[in-house]
Amino acid sequence: MRYHSTRGTAPALGFRDVTLAGLASDGGLYVPDAWPHFSRDEIAAFAGLSYVETAVRVMLPFVGEDLSEDELRDLCTRAYGRFAHAAVTPLVQLDERNWLLELFHGPTLAFKDVALQLLGLLFEKFLIGGKTHLTIVGATSGDTGSAAIDAVAGRIGVDIFMLHPKGRVSEVQRRQMTTVLAPNVHNIAIEGSFDDAQALVKAMFNDPAFAGRFQLSAVNSINWARLMAQVVYYFYAAVRLGAPDKPVAFSVPTGNFGDVFAGYVATRMGLPIEQLIVATNVNDILHRALSTGDYSTGTVTPTAAPSMDIQVSSNFERLLFDLAGGSVAEQMHRFEATRAMRLTNAQREGAAGLLVSDRIEPDDMNEAMRWASAEAGQVIDPHTAIGLAAARRSDLDPAVPIVTLATAHPAKFADAVERATGGRPSVPARVGDLHERQERYDVLPATFEAVTGYIAERAHPKP
Ligand SMILES: *Cc1c(COP(=O)(O)O)cnc(C)c1O
């Protein structure tokens, strides 16, 4: 399998190189040359397979010659062996139609672990015996940072520099990053928003002088390998609810459009999905784009669902590319210059059958947390609540089950859960004595000079 850039000029690469590079050198994102396809019979045969076996079948066509089936199985067994639930991503039924897909049983309590535990092992596998030292730079609205740090802390050949918006992540999120004291882990609190942090990371990749000195790599969902790992749980859940013979829909709390794009990929691979609901909070650029075609940024409003406080959704470019059937360089350059653009008619019509969107206000988010707790006995986090609120007011045929992706453990956002429900979720034992541990991080202004200067002093240049 080869991969090419959504902007058409970066060189085509294989799976190993795409995984190590993250972003394409022309500022675009890597996508596979063609979508692998499973027949209905092949999908039906997934019934009863373990999570790891499902993962091997779904991901094998993407890894090409860079991993054998046994190597892939070994990596999946190790990555998902660290999850606290034997089913890795279990389904929980809430009422006759609504289900939760619990994606938070990994070490850092959010769905980011599903992809990043695997990505950490892929980095190690692809770097062994080489001379390259990888410099991971990433921006996090909270959950990617802790999951990426957990996945690479202490690994040989990798340094990680993680930027988070100062004061805009929850205390548990911050501590899960800043209490990891391994010498290859560098936490930076940026005086700005997540979008500022993400723009700094993109600028580093696009600066030939800086990017040329270090072997830069990305762990944000701009890295293709992350999305690939997330496609797996759509197959796993849908097959358990009767796919491919029975229809199923998913509601996805969305920020950077990575998780829901993985669902879109599953449909391109043959999985029949009735609908993908893109649930946003008041930071609603995706809701406006999908409902009116207007993709223009506003200012970021901090909310109780900080991992969705995003106005520029990187992975939306992958969808626009797939719907356009060719390079979106011109469209994206226009967007980068003016912070606004319109979807083409072809893009709007292509999205319309499958993707619908909804914007959930804080009151409706809180109401969803109360409903889940009172009516279904499930304590859910604010992000999951946004997905569930959108699912509960969906106008889909009531016979179609809707699976809301439960993207974080409620203990990660205990204050917001307590405000809504009156009960405080306790932190699972696997997280340990987070609140007693020492923290280490540095605060920097949101400028290119400050951040690149900091990294240059600490990273390993190319040999
Ligand atoms: C990252 C995250 C999201 C948003 O996922 P995207 O792939 O960025 O759309 C939603 N909820 C939680 C808890 C997250 O950590």
CSV table of C-alpha atoms and ligand atoms in Angstrom, one decimal:
chain,number,residue,atom,x,y,z
A,1,MET,CA,0.0,0.0,0.0
A,2,ARG,CA,1.3,3.5,-1.0
A,3,TYR,CA,0.1,6.8,0.5
A,4,HIS,CA,-0.1,10.2,-1.2
A,5,SER,CA,-0.8,13.7,0.1
A,6,THR,CA,-4.1,15.5,0.0
A,7,ARG,CA,-2.2,18.4,-1.6
A,8,GLY,CA,-0.7,16.5,-4.4
A,9,THR,CA,3.0,17.4,-4.4
A,10,ALA,CA,4.7,15.6,-1.5
A,11,PRO,CA,6.3,12.2,-2.5
A,12,ALA,CA,4.2,9.1,-2.2
A,13,LEU,CA,5.4,6.9,0.7
A,14,GLY,CA,4.9,3.4,2.1
A,15,PHE,CA,3.3,2.7,5.5
A,16,ARG,CA,6.6,2.9,7.5
A,17,ASP,CA,7.6,6.2,6.2
A,18,VAL,CA,4.1,7.7,6.5
A,19,THR,CA,3.9,6.6,10.1
A,20,LEU,CA,7.3,8.1,11.0
A,21,ALA,CA,6.6,11.4,9.1
A,22,GLY,CA,3.1,12.2,10.2
A,23,LEU,CA,2.5,15.3,8.1
A,24,ALA,CA,3.3,15.5,4.4
A,25,SER,CA,6.0,17.9,3.3
A,26,ASP,CA,3.6,20.0,1.2
A,27,GLY,CA,1.4,20.7,4.3
A,28,GLY,CA,-1.1,18.0,3.3
A,29,LEU,CA,-2.1,14.8,5.0
A,30,TYR,CA,-1.4,11.3,3.8
A,31,VAL,CA,-4.2,9.0,2.6
A,32,PRO,CA,-4.0,5.5,1.0
A,33,ASP,CA,-3.9,5.3,-2.8
A,34,ALA,CA,-7.0,3.1,-2.6
A,35,TRP,CA,-9.4,1.9,0.1
A,36,PRO,CA,-9.1,-1.8,0.8
A,37,HIS,CA,-12.5,-3.4,0.5
A,38,PHE,CA,-14.2,-6.2,2.4
A,39,SER,CA,-17.2,-8.1,0.9
A,40,ARG,CA,-20.4,-8.7,3.0
A,41,ASP,CA,-19.3,-12.3,3.6
A,42,GLU,CA,-15.9,-11.2,4.8
A,43,ILE,CA,-17.5,-8.7,7.2
A,44,ALA,CA,-20.0,-11.3,8.4
A,45,ALA,CA,-17.0,-13.6,9.2
A,46,PHE,CA,-15.7,-11.0,11.7
A,47,ALA,CA,-18.5,-12.1,14.1
A,48,GLY,CA,-17.2,-13.5,17.3
A,49,LEU,CA,-13.5,-12.5,16.6
A,50,SER,CA,-11.6,-10.9,19.5
A,51,TYR,CA,-10.7,-7.3,19.4
A,52,VAL,CA,-7.1,-8.1,18.5
A,53,GLU,CA,-8.1,-10.5,15.6
A,54,THR,CA,-10.5,-7.9,14.3
A,55,ALA,CA,-7.7,-5.3,14.4
A,56,VAL,CA,-5.3,-7.6,12.5
A,57,ARG,CA,-7.9,-8.2,9.7
A,58,VAL,CA,-8.9,-4.5,9.4
A,59,MET,CA,-5.3,-3.1,9.5
A,60,LEU,CA,-3.4,-5.7,7.5
A,61,PRO,CA,-4.2,-4.3,4.1
A,62,PHE,CA,-2.9,-0.9,5.2
A,63,VAL,CA,0.6,-1.9,6.5
A,64,GLY,CA,1.8,-3.3,3.1
A,65,GLU,CA,5.2,-5.0,3.2
A,66,ASP,CA,6.3,-3.1,6.3
A,67,LEU,CA,4.9,-5.6,8.8
A,68,SER,CA,4.0,-9.3,8.5
A,69,GLU,CA,0.7,-10.5,9.8
A,70,ASP,CA,2.4,-12.1,12.8
A,71,GLU,CA,4.3,-8.9,13.6
A,72,LEU,CA,1.1,-6.9,13.4
A,73,ARG,CA,-0.7,-9.4,15.7
A,74,ASP,CA,2.2,-9.2,18.1
A,75,LEU,CA,2.0,-5.4,18.3
A,76,CYS,CA,-1.8,-5.4,18.7
A,77,THR,CA,-1.6,-8.1,21.4
A,78,ARG,CA,0.9,-5.9,23.3
A,79,ALA,CA,-1.0,-2.6,22.7
A,80,TYR,CA,-4.4,-3.9,23.7
A,81,GLY,CA,-3.1,-6.1,26.5
A,82,ARG,CA,-2.7,-2.9,28.4
A,83,PHE,CA,-6.4,-2.2,28.4
A,84,ALA,CA,-8.4,-2.8,31.6
A,85,HIS,CA,-11.3,-4.5,29.9
A,86,ALA,CA,-11.0,-7.9,28.2
A,87,ALA,CA,-13.2,-6.7,25.3
A,88,VAL,CA,-10.9,-3.6,24.9
A,89,THR,CA,-13.8,-1.5,23.6
A,90,PRO,CA,-17.0,-3.0,25.2
A,91,LEU,CA,-20.6,-2.0,24.2
A,92,VAL,CA,-23.1,-1.0,26.9
A,93,GLN,CA,-26.8,-0.7,26.2
A,94,LEU,CA,-28.6,2.4,27.6
A,95,ASP,CA,-32.2,2.0,26.3
A,96,GLU,CA,-33.8,0.2,23.4
A,97,ARG,CA,-32.0,2.1,20.8
A,98,ASN,CA,-29.0,3.8,22.4
A,99,TRP,CA,-25.6,2.2,23.0
A,100,LEU,CA,-22.3,3.4,24.3
A,101,LEU,CA,-19.0,2.1,22.9
A,102,GLU,CA,-16.6,2.5,25.8
A,103,LEU,CA,-13.2,3.5,24.3
A,104,PHE,CA,-11.7,4.7,27.6
A,105,HIS,CA,-10.3,1.5,29.1
A,106,GLY,CA,-6.7,2.3,28.2
A,107,PRO,CA,-4.0,3.7,30.5
A,108,THR,CA,-4.9,7.4,30.2
A,109,LEU,CA,-8.7,7.1,30.3
A,110,ALA,CA,-9.5,8.4,26.8
A,111,PHE,CA,-10.0,6.9,23.4
A,112,LYS,CA,-6.7,8.3,22.2
A,113,ASP,CA,-5.0,5.3,23.9
A,114,VAL,CA,-6.6,2.9,21.3
A,115,ALA,CA,-4.4,4.4,18.6
A,116,LEU,CA,-1.5,5.7,20.5
A,117,GLN,CA,-0.6,2.5,22.4
A,118,LEU,CA,-0.2,1.0,18.9
A,119,LEU,CA,1.6,4.0,17.5
A,120,GLY,CA,4.2,3.9,20.3
A,121,LEU,CA,5.0,0.3,19.4
A,122,LEU,CA,5.1,1.1,15.7
A,123,PHE,CA,7.7,3.8,16.2
A,124,GLU,CA,9.8,1.5,18.3
A,125,LYS,CA,9.6,-1.3,15.7
A,126,PHE,CA,10.4,1.0,12.8
A,127,LEU,CA,13.3,2.7,14.5
A,128,ILE,CA,15.1,-0.3,15.9
A,129,GLY,CA,18.6,-0.7,14.5
A,130,GLY,CA,18.4,2.7,12.7
A,131,LYS,CA,20.5,5.8,13.4
A,132,THR,CA,17.5,8.1,13.3
A,133,HIS,CA,16.3,9.8,16.5
A,134,LEU,CA,12.7,10.8,16.3
A,135,THR,CA,11.6,14.2,17.5
A,136,ILE,CA,7.8,14.1,18.1
A,137,VAL,CA,6.1,17.5,18.3
A,138,GLY,CA,2.4,17.6,19.1
A,139,ALA,CA,-0.3,19.9,20.2
A,140,THR,CA,-3.0,18.6,22.6
A,141,SER,CA,-6.3,19.8,23.9
A,142,GLY,CA,-5.7,17.4,26.7
A,143,ASP,CA,-6.1,13.7,25.8
A,144,THR,CA,-3.7,13.2,22.9
A,145,GLY,CA,-0.9,14.5,25.1
A,146,SER,CA,-1.3,12.1,28.0
A,147,ALA,CA,-1.9,9.2,25.7
A,148,ALA,CA,1.1,9.9,23.5
A,149,ILE,CA,3.4,10.5,26.5
A,150,ASP,CA,2.3,7.2,28.1
A,151,ALA,CA,3.0,5.5,24.8
A,152,VAL,CA,6.6,6.8,24.3
A,153,ALA,CA,7.9,7.6,27.8
A,154,GLY,CA,11.3,6.1,28.3
A,155,ARG,CA,11.5,4.6,24.7
A,156,ILE,CA,15.0,4.7,23.1
A,157,GLY,CA,15.4,6.9,20.1
A,158,VAL,CA,12.3,9.2,20.7
A,159,ASP,CA,11.9,12.6,22.2
A,160,ILE,CA,8.4,14.0,22.7
A,161,PHE,CA,7.6,17.8,22.9
A,162,MET,CA,3.9,18.2,23.8
A,163,LEU,CA,2.3,21.7,23.7
A,164,HIS,CA,-1.0,22.2,25.7
A,165,PRO,CA,-2.9,25.4,26.1
A,166,LYS,CA,-2.1,26.8,29.6
A,167,GLY,CA,-5.0,26.6,32.0
A,168,ARG,CA,-7.4,25.1,29.4
A,169,VAL,CA,-7.0,21.4,30.1
A,170,SER,CA,-8.5,19.7,33.2
A,171,GLU,CA,-6.3,19.0,36.2
A,172,VAL,CA,-6.3,15.2,35.6
A,173,GLN,CA,-5.4,15.8,32.0
A,174,ARG,CA,-2.5,18.1,32.9
A,175,ARG,CA,-1.2,15.8,35.7
A,176,GLN,CA,-1.3,12.8,33.4
A,177,MET,CA,1.2,14.6,31.2
A,178,THR,CA,3.3,16.6,33.6
A,179,THR,CA,3.9,13.9,36.2
A,180,VAL,CA,5.7,11.7,33.7
A,181,LEU,CA,9.3,12.6,34.5
A,182,ALA,CA,11.1,10.4,31.9
A,183,PRO,CA,13.9,12.5,30.4
A,184,ASN,CA,12.6,12.1,26.9
A,185,VAL,CA,9.3,13.8,27.8
A,186,HIS,CA,9.0,17.6,27.5
A,187,ASN,CA,5.7,19.4,28.4
A,188,ILE,CA,5.2,22.9,27.3
A,189,ALA,CA,2.2,25.1,28.4
A,190,ILE,CA,1.5,27.6,25.7
A,191,GLU,CA,0.0,31.0,26.5
A,192,GLY,CA,-2.8,30.6,24.0
A,193,SER,CA,-5.5,28.3,22.7
A,194,PHE,CA,-5.3,24.7,21.3
A,195,ASP,CA,-5.6,26.2,17.8
A,196,ASP,CA,-2.5,28.4,18.5
A,197,ALA,CA,-0.6,25.3,19.7
A,198,GLN,CA,-1.7,23.3,16.6
A,199,ALA,CA,-0.7,26.2,14.3
A,200,LEU,CA,2.8,26.3,15.9
A,201,VAL,CA,3.2,22.6,15.3
A,202,LYS,CA,2.2,22.9,11.7
A,203,ALA,CA,4.5,25.8,11.2
A,204,MET,CA,7.4,23.7,12.5
A,205,PHE,CA,6.7,21.0,10.0
A,206,ASN,CA,6.4,23.5,7.2
A,207,ASP,CA,9.7,25.4,8.0
A,208,PRO,CA,12.4,23.7,6.0
A,209,ALA,CA,15.2,25.0,8.1
A,210,PHE,CA,13.8,23.7,11.4
A,211,ALA,CA,12.2,20.5,10.0
A,212,GLY,CA,15.5,19.8,8.2
A,213,ARG,CA,17.6,19.8,11.4
A,214,PHE,CA,15.4,17.2,13.2
A,215,GLN,CA,13.6,14.1,12.2
A,216,LEU,CA,10.2,15.5,13.1
A,217,SER,CA,7.2,13.3,13.6
A,218,ALA,CA,3.6,13.8,14.6
A,219,VAL,CA,1.3,11.9,17.0
A,220,ASN,CA,-1.7,14.1,16.3
A,221,SER,CA,-4.5,12.5,14.3
A,222,ILE,CA,-2.8,14.0,11.2
A,223,ASN,CA,-0.7,10.8,11.5
A,224,TRP,CA,-2.4,8.2,9.3
A,225,ALA,CA,-1.6,5.3,11.6
A,226,ARG,CA,-3.8,6.7,14.3
A,227,LEU,CA,-6.9,6.8,12.1
A,228,MET,CA,-6.2,3.3,10.8
A,229,ALA,CA,-6.2,2.0,14.4
A,230,GLN,CA,-9.6,3.7,15.0
A,231,VAL,CA,-11.3,2.2,12.0
A,232,VAL,CA,-11.1,-1.2,13.9
A,233,TYR,CA,-13.7,-0.4,16.6
A,234,TYR,CA,-16.4,0.6,14.1
A,235,PHE,CA,-16.1,-2.9,12.6
A,236,TYR,CA,-15.9,-4.5,16.0
A,237,ALA,CA,-19.1,-2.7,17.3
A,238,ALA,CA,-21.1,-2.8,14.1
A,239,VAL,CA,-20.6,-6.6,13.7
A,240,ARG,CA,-21.7,-7.2,17.3
A,241,LEU,CA,-24.9,-5.3,16.6
A,242,GLY,CA,-25.7,-7.4,13.5
A,243,ALA,CA,-23.8,-5.8,10.6
A,244,PRO,CA,-23.6,-6.3,7.7
A,245,ASP,CA,-27.2,-7.6,7.8
A,246,LYS,CA,-28.6,-5.0,10.2
A,247,PRO,CA,-28.2,-1.2,9.9
A,248,VAL,CA,-26.3,0.7,12.6
A,249,ALA,CA,-25.5,4.4,13.2
A,250,PHE,CA,-22.8,6.1,15.2
A,251,SER,CA,-22.8,9.4,17.1
A,252,VAL,CA,-19.3,10.8,17.4
A,253,PRO,CA,-18.2,13.6,19.8
A,254,THR,CA,-16.0,15.5,17.4
A,255,GLY,CA,-13.1,18.0,17.5
A,256,ASN,CA,-10.3,17.4,15.1
A,257,PHE,CA,-12.5,15.1,12.9
A,258,GLY,CA,-10.1,12.1,13.4
A,259,ASP,CA,-12.5,9.7,15.1
A,260,VAL,CA,-15.5,10.3,12.8
A,261,PHE,CA,-13.2,10.2,9.7
A,262,ALA,CA,-12.2,6.7,10.8
A,263,GLY,CA,-15.9,5.8,10.7
A,264,TYR,CA,-16.1,7.2,7.2
A,265,VAL,CA,-13.1,5.1,6.2
A,266,ALA,CA,-14.9,2.0,7.6
A,267,THR,CA,-17.8,2.7,5.2
A,268,ARG,CA,-15.3,3.1,2.3
A,269,MET,CA,-14.0,-0.3,3.2
A,270,GLY,CA,-17.5,-1.8,2.8
A,271,LEU,CA,-19.0,-1.6,6.3
A,272,PRO,CA,-22.7,-0.5,5.9
A,273,ILE,CA,-23.2,2.4,8.3
A,274,GLU,CA,-26.6,4.1,8.2
A,275,GLN,CA,-25.4,7.4,9.4
A,276,LEU,CA,-22.4,9.1,11.2
A,277,ILE,CA,-23.6,11.9,13.5
A,278,VAL,CA,-20.9,14.6,13.9
A,279,ALA,CA,-21.7,16.0,17.3
A,280,THR,CA,-20.0,19.3,18.2
A,281,ASN,CA,-20.2,21.7,21.2
A,282,VAL,CA,-20.6,25.5,20.7
A,283,ASN,CA,-17.3,25.5,18.8
A,284,ASP,CA,-19.3,24.4,15.8
A,285,ILE,CA,-17.2,25.0,12.6
A,286,LEU,CA,-17.9,21.4,11.5
A,287,HIS,CA,-21.6,21.7,12.1
A,288,ARG,CA,-21.7,24.9,10.0
A,289,ALA,CA,-19.6,23.3,7.3
A,290,LEU,CA,-21.7,20.2,7.0
A,291,SER,CA,-25.1,21.9,7.3
A,292,THR,CA,-24.5,25.1,5.3
A,293,GLY,CA,-21.1,24.6,3.5
A,294,ASP,CA,-19.5,27.4,5.4
A,295,TYR,CA,-16.1,26.3,6.7
A,296,SER,CA,-14.9,29.5,8.5
A,297,THR,CA,-13.3,29.8,11.9
A,298,GLY,CA,-14.7,31.8,14.8
A,299,THR,CA,-13.0,32.3,18.1
A,300,VAL,CA,-12.6,29.3,20.4
A,301,THR,CA,-14.9,29.3,23.4
A,302,PRO,CA,-13.6,27.2,26.3
A,303,THR,CA,-16.2,24.6,27.5
A,304,ALA,CA,-16.5,21.6,29.8
A,305,ALA,CA,-15.6,19.4,26.9
A,306,PRO,CA,-12.1,20.9,26.2
A,307,SER,CA,-11.0,18.1,23.8
A,308,MET,CA,-13.6,19.5,21.3
A,309,ASP,CA,-12.7,23.2,21.8
A,310,ILE,CA,-11.3,23.4,18.3
A,311,GLN,CA,-12.1,25.7,15.3
A,312,VAL,CA,-9.7,24.1,12.8
A,313,SER,CA,-10.4,20.4,12.3
A,314,SER,CA,-7.2,19.0,10.6
A,315,ASN,CA,-8.7,15.8,9.4
A,316,PHE,CA,-11.6,17.5,7.6
A,317,GLU,CA,-9.1,17.9,4.8
A,318,ARG,CA,-9.0,14.2,4.3
A,319,LEU,CA,-12.8,14.1,3.9
A,320,LEU,CA,-12.7,17.1,1.5
A,321,PHE,CA,-10.0,15.3,-0.5
A,322,ASP,CA,-11.9,12.0,-0.7
A,323,LEU,CA,-15.1,13.8,-1.8
A,324,ALA,CA,-13.3,16.0,-4.3
A,325,GLY,CA,-11.5,13.0,-5.8
A,326,GLY,CA,-8.2,15.0,-6.1
A,327,SER,CA,-5.9,17.6,-4.6
A,328,VAL,CA,-7.4,20.2,-2.3
A,329,ALA,CA,-4.3,22.3,-2.2
A,330,GLU,CA,-6.0,25.4,-3.7
A,331,GLN,CA,-9.0,25.2,-1.4
A,332,MET,CA,-6.8,24.7,1.7
A,333,HIS,CA,-4.4,27.5,0.8
A,334,ARG,CA,-7.4,29.8,0.4
A,335,PHE,CA,-8.7,28.7,3.8
A,336,GLU,CA,-5.2,29.2,5.4
A,337,ALA,CA,-5.0,32.7,3.9
A,338,THR,CA,-8.5,33.9,4.8
A,339,ARG,CA,-9.6,31.5,7.6
A,340,ALA,CA,-12.7,30.8,5.5
A,341,MET,CA,-13.8,28.8,2.5
A,342,ARG,CA,-16.9,27.1,1.1
A,343,LEU,CA,-17.4,23.4,0.4
A,344,THR,CA,-18.0,22.7,-3.3
A,345,ASN,CA,-21.4,21.2,-4.3
A,346,ALA,CA,-19.7,17.9,-5.0
A,347,GLN,CA,-18.3,17.9,-1.5
A,348,ARG,CA,-21.6,18.8,0.1
A,349,GLU,CA,-23.6,16.2,-1.8
A,350,GLY,CA,-20.9,13.5,-1.2
A,351,ALA,CA,-21.1,14.1,2.5
A,352,ALA,CA,-24.9,14.5,2.7
A,353,GLY,CA,-26.0,10.9,2.5
A,354,LEU,CA,-23.8,9.7,5.4
A,355,LEU,CA,-22.7,12.5,7.6
A,356,VAL,CA,-25.1,14.7,9.5
A,357,SER,CA,-24.1,17.2,12.2
A,358,ASP,CA,-25.5,18.7,15.4
A,359,ARG,CA,-24.4,21.4,17.8
A,360,ILE,CA,-25.1,20.7,21.4
A,361,GLU,CA,-25.4,23.6,24.0
A,362,PRO,CA,-24.1,23.2,27.5
A,363,ASP,CA,-27.6,22.7,29.0
A,364,ASP,CA,-28.3,19.8,26.7
A,365,MET,CA,-24.9,18.3,27.5
A,366,ASN,CA,-25.6,18.4,31.2
A,367,GLU,CA,-29.1,17.0,30.6
A,368,ALA,CA,-27.6,14.0,28.8
A,369,MET,CA,-25.2,13.3,31.7
A,370,ARG,CA,-28.2,13.4,34.1
A,371,TRP,CA,-30.3,11.2,31.9
A,372,ALA,CA,-27.6,8.6,31.5
A,373,SER,CA,-27.0,8.5,35.2
A,374,ALA,CA,-30.6,8.5,36.3
A,375,GLU,CA,-32.3,6.4,33.6
A,376,ALA,CA,-29.5,4.0,32.5
A,377,GLY,CA,-27.2,3.9,35.5
A,378,GLN,CA,-24.2,5.1,33.5
A,379,VAL,CA,-22.0,8.0,34.5
A,380,ILE,CA,-20.6,9.6,31.3
A,381,ASP,CA,-18.2,12.4,30.7
A,382,PRO,CA,-19.0,15.7,29.0
A,383,HIS,CA,-17.7,14.7,25.6
A,384,THR,CA,-19.6,11.5,25.5
A,385,ALA,CA,-22.7,13.5,26.7
A,386,ILE,CA,-22.5,15.7,23.6
A,387,GLY,CA,-22.5,12.6,21.4
A,388,LEU,CA,-25.4,11.1,23.4
A,389,ALA,CA,-27.4,14.3,23.3
A,390,ALA,CA,-27.1,14.4,19.5
A,391,ALA,CA,-28.0,10.6,19.3
A,392,ARG,CA,-31.1,11.1,21.4
A,393,ARG,CA,-32.6,13.8,19.3
A,394,SER,CA,-31.7,12.2,16.0
A,395,ASP,CA,-34.6,11.7,13.5
A,396,LEU,CA,-33.3,8.4,12.2
A,397,ASP,CA,-35.7,5.5,12.0
A,398,PRO,CA,-36.0,4.3,15.7
A,399,ALA,CA,-35.3,0.7,14.6
A,400,VAL,CA,-31.7,1.6,13.8
A,401,PRO,CA,-29.4,1.4,16.9
A,402,ILE,CA,-27.2,4.4,17.5
A,403,VAL,CA,-23.8,3.8,19.1
A,404,THR,CA,-22.4,6.8,20.9
A,405,LEU,CA,-18.7,6.7,21.1
A,406,ALA,CA,-17.8,7.1,24.8
A,407,THR,CA,-14.5,9.0,24.3
A,408,ALA,CA,-13.4,9.6,27.9
A,409,HIS,CA,-13.8,8.1,31.3
A,410,PRO,CA,-15.9,10.4,33.5
A,411,ALA,CA,-13.2,10.7,36.2
A,412,LYS,CA,-11.1,12.6,33.7
A,413,PHE,CA,-13.6,15.4,33.9
A,414,ALA,CA,-14.8,14.9,37.4
A,415,ASP,CA,-15.7,18.5,38.2
A,416,ALA,CA,-18.0,18.9,35.2
A,417,VAL,CA,-19.7,15.5,35.9
A,418,GLU,CA,-20.2,16.5,39.5
A,419,ARG,CA,-21.7,19.9,38.5
A,420,ALA,CA,-24.2,18.1,36.2
A,421,THR,CA,-25.1,15.0,38.2
A,422,GLY,CA,-24.3,15.8,41.8
A,423,GLY,CA,-22.1,12.7,42.0
A,424,ARG,CA,-18.3,12.7,41.7
A,425,PRO,CA,-16.8,9.8,39.7
A,426,SER,CA,-13.8,8.1,41.3
A,427,VAL,CA,-10.5,7.7,39.5
A,428,PRO,CA,-9.8,4.1,38.5
A,429,ALA,CA,-7.0,2.4,40.3
A,430,ARG,CA,-4.9,2.0,37.2
A,431,VAL,CA,-4.2,5.7,37.2
A,432,GLY,CA,-2.5,5.6,40.6
A,433,ASP,CA,-1.6,8.4,42.9
A,434,LEU,CA,-1.8,11.1,40.3
A,435,HIS,CA,-2.6,13.9,42.7
A,436,GLU,CA,0.5,13.3,44.9
A,437,ARG,CA,3.1,13.0,42.2
A,438,GLN,CA,5.6,15.8,41.3
A,439,GLU,CA,4.9,17.8,38.1
A,440,ARG,CA,7.4,19.1,35.5
A,441,TYR,CA,6.6,21.5,32.7
A,442,ASP,CA,7.6,24.9,31.2
A,443,VAL,CA,5.4,27.9,30.2
A,444,LEU,CA,6.2,29.6,26.8
A,445,PRO,CA,4.5,32.4,24.8
A,446,ALA,CA,2.7,31.2,21.7
A,447,THR,CA,5.5,32.3,19.3
A,448,PHE,CA,7.4,30.2,16.7
A,449,GLU,CA,10.8,31.6,18.0
A,450,ALA,CA,10.1,30.7,21.7
A,451,VAL,CA,9.0,27.1,20.9
A,452,THR,CA,11.6,26.2,18.3
A,453,GLY,CA,14.3,27.7,20.4
A,454,TYR,CA,13.2,25.5,23.3
A,455,ILE,CA,13.1,22.4,21.2
A,456,ALA,CA,16.4,23.1,19.5
A,457,GLU,CA,18.2,23.2,22.9
A,458,ARG,CA,16.8,19.8,23.9
A,459,ALA,CA,16.2,17.6,20.8
A,460,HIS,CA,18.7,15.4,19.0
A,461,PRO,CA,19.6,16.8,15.5
A,462,LYS,CA,19.9,14.5,12.5
A,463,PRO,CA,23.2,12.7,12.3
B,1,LIG,C1,-9.9,14.0,21.1
B,1,LIG,C2,-11.2,13.8,21.8
B,1,LIG,C3,-12.4,14.1,21.1
B,1,LIG,C4,-12.4,14.6,19.7
B,1,LIG,O1,-11.9,13.6,18.8
B,1,LIG,P1,-11.4,14.0,17.3
B,1,LIG,O2,-10.8,12.8,16.7
B,1,LIG,O3,-10.4,15.1,17.5
B,1,LIG,O4,-12.6,14.5,16.6
B,1,LIG,C5,-13.6,13.9,21.7
B,1,LIG,N1,-13.6,13.5,23.0
B,1,LIG,C6,-12.5,13.2,23.7
B,1,LIG,C7,-12.6,12.8,25.1
B,1,LIG,C8,-11.3,13.4,23.1
B,1,LIG,O5,-10.1,13.2,23.8
